[in-house]
mmCIF file of C-alpha atoms and ligand atoms in Angstrom:
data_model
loop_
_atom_site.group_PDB
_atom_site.id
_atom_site.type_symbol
_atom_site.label_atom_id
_atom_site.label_comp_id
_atom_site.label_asym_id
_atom_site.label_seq_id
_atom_site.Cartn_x
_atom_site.Cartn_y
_atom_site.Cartn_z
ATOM 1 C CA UNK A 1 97.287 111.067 118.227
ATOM 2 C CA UNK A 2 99.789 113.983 118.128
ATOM 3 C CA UNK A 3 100.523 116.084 120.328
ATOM 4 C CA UNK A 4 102.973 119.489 120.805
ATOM 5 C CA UNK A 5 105.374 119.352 123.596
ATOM 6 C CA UNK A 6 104.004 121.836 126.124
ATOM 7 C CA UNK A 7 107.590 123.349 126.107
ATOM 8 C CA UNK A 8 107.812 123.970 122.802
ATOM 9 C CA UNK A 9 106.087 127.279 121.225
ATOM 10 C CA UNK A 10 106.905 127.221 117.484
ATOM 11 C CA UNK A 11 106.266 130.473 115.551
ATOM 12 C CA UNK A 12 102.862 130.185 113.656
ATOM 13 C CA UNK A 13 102.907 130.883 109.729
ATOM 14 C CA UNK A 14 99.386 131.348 108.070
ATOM 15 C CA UNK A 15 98.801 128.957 105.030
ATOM 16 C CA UNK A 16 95.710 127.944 102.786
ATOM 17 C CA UNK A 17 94.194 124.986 102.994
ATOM 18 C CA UNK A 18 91.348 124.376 100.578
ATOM 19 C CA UNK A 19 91.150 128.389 100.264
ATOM 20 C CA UNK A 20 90.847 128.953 103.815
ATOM 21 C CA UNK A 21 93.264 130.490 106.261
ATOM 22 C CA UNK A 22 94.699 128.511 108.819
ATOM 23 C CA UNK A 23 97.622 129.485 111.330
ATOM 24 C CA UNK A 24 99.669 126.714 111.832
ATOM 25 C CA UNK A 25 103.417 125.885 113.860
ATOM 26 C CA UNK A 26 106.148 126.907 111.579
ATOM 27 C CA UNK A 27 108.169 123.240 110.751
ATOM 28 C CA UNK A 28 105.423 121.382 109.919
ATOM 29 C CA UNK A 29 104.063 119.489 106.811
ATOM 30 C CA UNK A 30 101.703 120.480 104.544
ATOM 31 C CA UNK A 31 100.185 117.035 105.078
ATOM 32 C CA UNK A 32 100.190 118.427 109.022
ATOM 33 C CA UNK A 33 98.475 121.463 108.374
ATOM 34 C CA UNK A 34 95.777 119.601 106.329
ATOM 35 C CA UNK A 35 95.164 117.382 109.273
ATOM 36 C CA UNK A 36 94.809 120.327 111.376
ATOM 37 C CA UNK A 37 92.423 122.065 109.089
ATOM 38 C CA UNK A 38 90.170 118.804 109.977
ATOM 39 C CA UNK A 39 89.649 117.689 106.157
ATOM 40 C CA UNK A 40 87.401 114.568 106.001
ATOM 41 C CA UNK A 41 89.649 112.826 102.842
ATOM 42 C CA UNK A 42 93.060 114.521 101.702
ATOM 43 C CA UNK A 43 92.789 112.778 98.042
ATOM 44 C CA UNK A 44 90.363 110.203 96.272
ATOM 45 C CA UNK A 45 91.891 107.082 94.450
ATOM 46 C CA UNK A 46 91.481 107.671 90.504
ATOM 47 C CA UNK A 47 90.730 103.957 90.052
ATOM 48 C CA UNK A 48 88.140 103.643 92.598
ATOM 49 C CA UNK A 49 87.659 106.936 94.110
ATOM 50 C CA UNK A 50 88.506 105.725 97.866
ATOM 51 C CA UNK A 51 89.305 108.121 100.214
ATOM 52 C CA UNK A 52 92.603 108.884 101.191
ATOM 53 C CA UNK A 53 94.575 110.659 104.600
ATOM 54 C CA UNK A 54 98.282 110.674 105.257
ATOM 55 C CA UNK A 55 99.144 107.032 106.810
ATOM 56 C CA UNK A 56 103.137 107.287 106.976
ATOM 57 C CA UNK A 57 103.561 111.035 107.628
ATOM 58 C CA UNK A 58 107.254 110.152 105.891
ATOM 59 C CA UNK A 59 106.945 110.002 102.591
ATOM 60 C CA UNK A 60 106.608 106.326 101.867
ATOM 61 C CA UNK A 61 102.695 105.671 101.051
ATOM 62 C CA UNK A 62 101.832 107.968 98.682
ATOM 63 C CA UNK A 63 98.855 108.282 100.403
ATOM 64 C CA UNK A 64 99.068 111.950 100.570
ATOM 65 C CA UNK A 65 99.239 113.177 97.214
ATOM 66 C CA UNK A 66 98.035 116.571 97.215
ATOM 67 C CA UNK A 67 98.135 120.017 95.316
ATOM 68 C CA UNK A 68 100.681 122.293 96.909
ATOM 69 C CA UNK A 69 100.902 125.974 95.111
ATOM 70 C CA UNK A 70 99.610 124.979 91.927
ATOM 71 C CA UNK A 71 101.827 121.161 91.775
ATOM 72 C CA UNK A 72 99.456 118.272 91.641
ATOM 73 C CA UNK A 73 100.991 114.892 92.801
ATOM 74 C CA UNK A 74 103.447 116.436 95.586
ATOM 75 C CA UNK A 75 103.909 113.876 98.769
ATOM 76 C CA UNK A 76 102.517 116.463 101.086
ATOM 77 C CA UNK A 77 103.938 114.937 104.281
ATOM 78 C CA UNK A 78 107.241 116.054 102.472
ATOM 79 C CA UNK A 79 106.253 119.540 101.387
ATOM 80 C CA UNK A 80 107.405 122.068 104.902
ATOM 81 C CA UNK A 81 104.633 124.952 104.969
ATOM 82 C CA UNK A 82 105.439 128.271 104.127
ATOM 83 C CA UNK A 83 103.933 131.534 104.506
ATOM 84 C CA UNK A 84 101.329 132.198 102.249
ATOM 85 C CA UNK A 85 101.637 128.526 100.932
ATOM 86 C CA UNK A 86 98.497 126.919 98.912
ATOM 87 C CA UNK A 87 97.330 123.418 99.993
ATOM 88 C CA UNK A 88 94.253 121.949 98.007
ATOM 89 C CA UNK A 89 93.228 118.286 97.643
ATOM 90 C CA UNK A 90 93.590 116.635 94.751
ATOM 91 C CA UNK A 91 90.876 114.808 93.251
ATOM 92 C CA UNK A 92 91.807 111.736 90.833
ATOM 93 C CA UNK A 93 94.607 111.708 88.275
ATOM 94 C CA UNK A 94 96.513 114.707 87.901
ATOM 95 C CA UNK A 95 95.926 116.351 84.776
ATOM 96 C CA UNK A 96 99.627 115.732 82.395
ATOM 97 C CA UNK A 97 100.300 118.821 80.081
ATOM 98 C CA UNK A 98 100.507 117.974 76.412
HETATM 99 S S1 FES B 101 101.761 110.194 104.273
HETATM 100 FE FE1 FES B 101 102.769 108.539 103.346
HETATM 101 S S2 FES B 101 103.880 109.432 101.726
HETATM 102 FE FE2 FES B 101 102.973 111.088 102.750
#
């Protein structure tokens, strides 16, 4: 569906996706990167528990809600990855500190 320019050679930074390393081009999403790592479902629904992947890729769905270095509910499509940056699924509701 997407693909890299051949011109273009971004520099690679190495991120965590579900706990496992993954080198990927240096600009791109966290949503990107958890495409890349080949994840089946980024999120389940809490009502229903449907599975969820990033439709809009720019921040409008919602559909990509994911937990990004220890932040449930962050719109990864929005999040840039970093080095060292930790990308998990989230599963249901977020959990809301009382
Ligand atoms: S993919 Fe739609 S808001 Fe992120």
């Amino acid at each position: 569906m997407f693909r890299t320019r051949h011109d273009h050679r971004p520099e690679m930074v190495q991120v965590f996706v579900e706990g496992r390393a993954l080198m990927v081009p240096e600009g791109s999403s966290a949503a990107a990167a958890m495409l890349i790592a080949g994840l089946p479902a980024m999120r389940e629904t809490p009502v229903s528990g449907s599975p969820r992947l990033p439709w809009c890729m720019m921040g409008a769905c919602f559909d990509c809600l994911a937990e990004i270095d220890g932040v449930a509910n962050r719109q990864a499509c929005m999040v840039p990855v970093a080095a060292g940056r930790c990308i998990a699924r989230q599963h249901g509701a977020r959990e809301v500190p009382r």
